[in-house]
PDB file of C-alpha atoms in Angstrom:
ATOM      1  CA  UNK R   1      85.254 100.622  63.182  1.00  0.00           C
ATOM      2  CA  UNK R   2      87.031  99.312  66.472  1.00  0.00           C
ATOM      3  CA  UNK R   3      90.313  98.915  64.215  1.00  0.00           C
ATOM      4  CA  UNK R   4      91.060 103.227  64.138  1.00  0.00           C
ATOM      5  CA  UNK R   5      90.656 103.604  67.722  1.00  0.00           C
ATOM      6  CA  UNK R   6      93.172 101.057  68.752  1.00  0.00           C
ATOM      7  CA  UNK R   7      95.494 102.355  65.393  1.00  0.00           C
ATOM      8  CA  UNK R   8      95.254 105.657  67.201  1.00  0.00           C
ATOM      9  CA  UNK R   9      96.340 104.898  70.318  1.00  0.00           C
ATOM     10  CA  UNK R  10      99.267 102.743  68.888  1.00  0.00           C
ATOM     11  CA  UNK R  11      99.745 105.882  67.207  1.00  0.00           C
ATOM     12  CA  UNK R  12     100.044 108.010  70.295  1.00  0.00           C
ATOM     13  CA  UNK R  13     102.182 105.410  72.630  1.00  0.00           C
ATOM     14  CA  UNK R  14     104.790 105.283  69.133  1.00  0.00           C
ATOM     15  CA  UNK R  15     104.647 109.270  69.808  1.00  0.00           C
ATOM     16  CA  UNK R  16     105.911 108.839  73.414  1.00  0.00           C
ATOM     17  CA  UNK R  17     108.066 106.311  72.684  1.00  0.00           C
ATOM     18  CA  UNK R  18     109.909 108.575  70.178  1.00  0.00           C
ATOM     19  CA  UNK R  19     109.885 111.591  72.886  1.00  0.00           C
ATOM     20  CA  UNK R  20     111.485 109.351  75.239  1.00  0.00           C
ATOM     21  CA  UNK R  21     114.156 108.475  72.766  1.00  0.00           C
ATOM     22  CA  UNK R  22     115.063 111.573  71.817  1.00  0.00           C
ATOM     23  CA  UNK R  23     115.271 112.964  75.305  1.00  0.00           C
ATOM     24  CA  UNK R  24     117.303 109.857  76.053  1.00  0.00           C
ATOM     25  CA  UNK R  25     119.799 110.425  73.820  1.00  0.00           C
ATOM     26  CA  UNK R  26     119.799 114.452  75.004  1.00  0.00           C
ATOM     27  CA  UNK R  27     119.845 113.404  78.517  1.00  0.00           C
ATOM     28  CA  UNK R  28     122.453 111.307  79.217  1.00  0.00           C
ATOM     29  CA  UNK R  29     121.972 109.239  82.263  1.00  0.00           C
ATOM     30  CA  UNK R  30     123.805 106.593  84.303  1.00  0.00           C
ATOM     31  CA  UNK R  31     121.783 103.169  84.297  1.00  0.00           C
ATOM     32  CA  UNK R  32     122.645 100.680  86.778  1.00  0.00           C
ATOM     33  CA  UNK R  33     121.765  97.216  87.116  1.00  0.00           C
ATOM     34  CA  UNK R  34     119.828  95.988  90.374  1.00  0.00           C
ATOM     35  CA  UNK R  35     116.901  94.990  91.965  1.00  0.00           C
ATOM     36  CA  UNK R  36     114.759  98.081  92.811  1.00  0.00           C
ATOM     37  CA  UNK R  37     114.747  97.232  96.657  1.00  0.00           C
ATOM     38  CA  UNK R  38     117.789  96.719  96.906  1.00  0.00           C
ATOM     39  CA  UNK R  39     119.123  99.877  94.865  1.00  0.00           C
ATOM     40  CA  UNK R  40     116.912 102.182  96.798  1.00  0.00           C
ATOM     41  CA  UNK R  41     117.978 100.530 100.568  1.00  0.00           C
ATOM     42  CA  UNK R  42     121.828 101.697  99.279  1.00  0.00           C
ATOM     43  CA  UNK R  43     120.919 105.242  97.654  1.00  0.00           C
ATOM     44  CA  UNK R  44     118.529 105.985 100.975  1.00  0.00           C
ATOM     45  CA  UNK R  45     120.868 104.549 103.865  1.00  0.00           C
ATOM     46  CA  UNK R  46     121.804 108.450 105.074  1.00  0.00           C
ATOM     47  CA  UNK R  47     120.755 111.264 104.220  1.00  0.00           C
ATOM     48  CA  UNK R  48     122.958 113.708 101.994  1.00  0.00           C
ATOM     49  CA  UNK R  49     123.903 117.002 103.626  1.00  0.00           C
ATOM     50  CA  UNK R  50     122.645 119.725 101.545  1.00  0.00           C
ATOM     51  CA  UNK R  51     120.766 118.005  98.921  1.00  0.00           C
ATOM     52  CA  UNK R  52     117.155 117.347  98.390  1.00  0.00           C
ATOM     53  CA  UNK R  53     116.896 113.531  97.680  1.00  0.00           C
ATOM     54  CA  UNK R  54     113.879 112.729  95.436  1.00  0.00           C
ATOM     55  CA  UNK R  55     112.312 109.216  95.092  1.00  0.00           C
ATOM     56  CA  UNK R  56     110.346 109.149  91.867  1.00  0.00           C
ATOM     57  CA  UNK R  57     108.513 105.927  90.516  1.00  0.00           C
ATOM     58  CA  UNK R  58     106.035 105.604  88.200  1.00  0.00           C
ATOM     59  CA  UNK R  59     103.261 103.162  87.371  1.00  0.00           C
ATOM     60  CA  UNK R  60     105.685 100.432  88.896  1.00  0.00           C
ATOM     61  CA  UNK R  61     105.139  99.472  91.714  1.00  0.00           C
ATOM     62  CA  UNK R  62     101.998  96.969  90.840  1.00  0.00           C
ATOM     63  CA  UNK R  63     104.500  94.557  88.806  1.00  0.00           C
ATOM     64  CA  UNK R  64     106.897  94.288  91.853  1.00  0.00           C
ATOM     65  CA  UNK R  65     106.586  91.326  94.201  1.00  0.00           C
ATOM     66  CA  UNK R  66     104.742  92.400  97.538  1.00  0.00           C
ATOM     67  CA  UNK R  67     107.999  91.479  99.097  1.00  0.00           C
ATOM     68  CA  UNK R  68     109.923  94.180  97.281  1.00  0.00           C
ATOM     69  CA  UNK R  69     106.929  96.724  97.542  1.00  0.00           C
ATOM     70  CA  UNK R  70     107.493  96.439 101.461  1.00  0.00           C
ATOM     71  CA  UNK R  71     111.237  96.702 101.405  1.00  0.00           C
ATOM     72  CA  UNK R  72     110.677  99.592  99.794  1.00  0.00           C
ATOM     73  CA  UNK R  73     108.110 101.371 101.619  1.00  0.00           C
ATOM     74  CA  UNK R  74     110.464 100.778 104.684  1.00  0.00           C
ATOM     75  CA  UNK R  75     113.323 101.953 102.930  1.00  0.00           C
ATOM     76  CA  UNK R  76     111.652 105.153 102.424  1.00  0.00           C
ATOM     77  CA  UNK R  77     110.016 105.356 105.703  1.00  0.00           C
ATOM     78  CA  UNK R  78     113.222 104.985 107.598  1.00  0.00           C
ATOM     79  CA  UNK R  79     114.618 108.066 105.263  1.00  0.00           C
ATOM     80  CA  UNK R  80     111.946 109.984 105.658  1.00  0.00           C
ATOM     81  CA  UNK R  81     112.294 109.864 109.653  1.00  0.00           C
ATOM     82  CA  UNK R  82     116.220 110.472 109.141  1.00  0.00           C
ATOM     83  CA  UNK R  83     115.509 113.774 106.949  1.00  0.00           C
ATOM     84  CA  UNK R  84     116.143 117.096 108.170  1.00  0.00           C
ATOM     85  CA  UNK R  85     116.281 120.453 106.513  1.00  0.00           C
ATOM     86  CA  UNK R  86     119.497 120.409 105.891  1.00  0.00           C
ATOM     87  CA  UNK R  87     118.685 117.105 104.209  1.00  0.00           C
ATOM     88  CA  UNK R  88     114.887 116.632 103.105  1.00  0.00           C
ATOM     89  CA  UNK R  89     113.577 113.605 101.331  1.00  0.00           C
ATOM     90  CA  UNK R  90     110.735 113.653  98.676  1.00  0.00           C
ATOM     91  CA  UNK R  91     108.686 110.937  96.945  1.00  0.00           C
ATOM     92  CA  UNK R  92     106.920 111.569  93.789  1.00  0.00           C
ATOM     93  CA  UNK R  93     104.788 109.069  92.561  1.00  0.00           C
ATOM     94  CA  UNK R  94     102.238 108.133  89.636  1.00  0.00           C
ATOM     95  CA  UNK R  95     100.609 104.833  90.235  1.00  0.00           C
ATOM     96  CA  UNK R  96      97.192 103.714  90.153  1.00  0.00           C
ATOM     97  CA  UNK R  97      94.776 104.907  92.252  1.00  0.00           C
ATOM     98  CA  UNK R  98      90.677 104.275  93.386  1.00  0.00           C
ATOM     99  CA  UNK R  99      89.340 105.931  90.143  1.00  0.00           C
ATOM    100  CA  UNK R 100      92.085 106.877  88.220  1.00  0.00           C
ATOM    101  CA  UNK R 101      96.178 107.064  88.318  1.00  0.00           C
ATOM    102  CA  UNK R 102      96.803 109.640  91.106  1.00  0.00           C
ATOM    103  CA  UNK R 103     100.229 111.734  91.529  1.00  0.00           C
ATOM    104  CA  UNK R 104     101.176 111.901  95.418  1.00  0.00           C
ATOM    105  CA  UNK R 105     104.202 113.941  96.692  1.00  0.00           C
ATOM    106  CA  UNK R 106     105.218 113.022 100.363  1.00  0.00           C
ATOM    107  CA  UNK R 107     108.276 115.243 101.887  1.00  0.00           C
ATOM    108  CA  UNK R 108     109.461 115.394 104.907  1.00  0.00           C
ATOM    109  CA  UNK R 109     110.966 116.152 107.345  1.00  0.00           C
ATOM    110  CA  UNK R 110     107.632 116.528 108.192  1.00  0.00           C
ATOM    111  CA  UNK R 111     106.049 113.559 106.119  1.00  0.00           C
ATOM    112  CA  UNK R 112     103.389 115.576 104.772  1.00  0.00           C
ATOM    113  CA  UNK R 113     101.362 113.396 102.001  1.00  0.00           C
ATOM    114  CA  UNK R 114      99.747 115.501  99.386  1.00  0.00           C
ATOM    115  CA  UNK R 115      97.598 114.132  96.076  1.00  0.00           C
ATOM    116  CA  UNK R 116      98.918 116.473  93.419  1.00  0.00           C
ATOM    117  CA  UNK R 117      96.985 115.455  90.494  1.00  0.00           C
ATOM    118  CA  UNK R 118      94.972 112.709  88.531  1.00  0.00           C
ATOM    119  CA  UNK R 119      95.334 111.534  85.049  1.00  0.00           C
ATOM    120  CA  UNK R 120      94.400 108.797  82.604  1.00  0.00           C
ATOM    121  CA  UNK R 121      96.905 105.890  82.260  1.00  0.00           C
ATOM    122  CA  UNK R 122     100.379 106.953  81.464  1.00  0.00           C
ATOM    123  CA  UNK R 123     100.338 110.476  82.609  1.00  0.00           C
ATOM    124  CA  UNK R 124      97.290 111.520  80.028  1.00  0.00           C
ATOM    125  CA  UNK R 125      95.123 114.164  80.537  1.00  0.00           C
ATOM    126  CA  UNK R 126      96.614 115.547  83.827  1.00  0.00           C
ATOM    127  CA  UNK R 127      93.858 117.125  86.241  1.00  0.00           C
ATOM    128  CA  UNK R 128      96.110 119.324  88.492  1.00  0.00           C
ATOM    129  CA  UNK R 129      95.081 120.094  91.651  1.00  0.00           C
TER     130      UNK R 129
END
């Protein structure tokens, strides 16, 4: 029947949901309110002395406006050429890729791109590599 697979996989997302929750409430975290461009432009506007910064975005960047997308690929471009070692920058990402959602991790000082792994939709069945 077409009905189990789809209860399944309802099944599994409720699963993650509930993982996320509970780390959540573990974890707390400070949440602000702003437009992701706009947030990241102030966070990455100099580089922090003795601290890795780390960019990290997943499966997000499709539902953005194309505007925002390229606000942000210059914000982190322009940190990425102020890093240093005394203040590197990293980007993690999972978003979609040719075949299948790809991890990248870019760092710099250097700017050195590297695809980390692949995976299914939402960070299943991770293919490290």
């Amino acid at each position: 029947s077409v009905v189990e697979p789809l209860l399944a996989k309802l099944r599994r997302r409720m699963e993650l949901l509930r993982s996320a929750i509970e780390v959540a409430r573990a974890v707390p975290a400070e949440v602000e309110r702003a437009d992701a461009a706009t947030w990241l432009e102030g966070k990455l506007s100099r580089p922090v002395r003795g601290t890795v910064t780390v960019v990290f975005h997943s499966v997000f960047v499709q539902y953005i406006p194309r505007s925002a997308r390229e606000r942000i690929e210059r914000a982190v471009l322009r940190a990425g050429r102020a890093a240093g070692i005394d203040a590197p920058l990293a980007r993690l990402r999972l978003e979609p890729g040719v075949s299948s959602f790809e991890v990248r991790l870019t760092t710099w000082p250097a700017g050195q791109e590297r695809l980390v792994a692949t995976c299914g939709s939402h960070g299943q069945e991770v293919r490290w590599l």
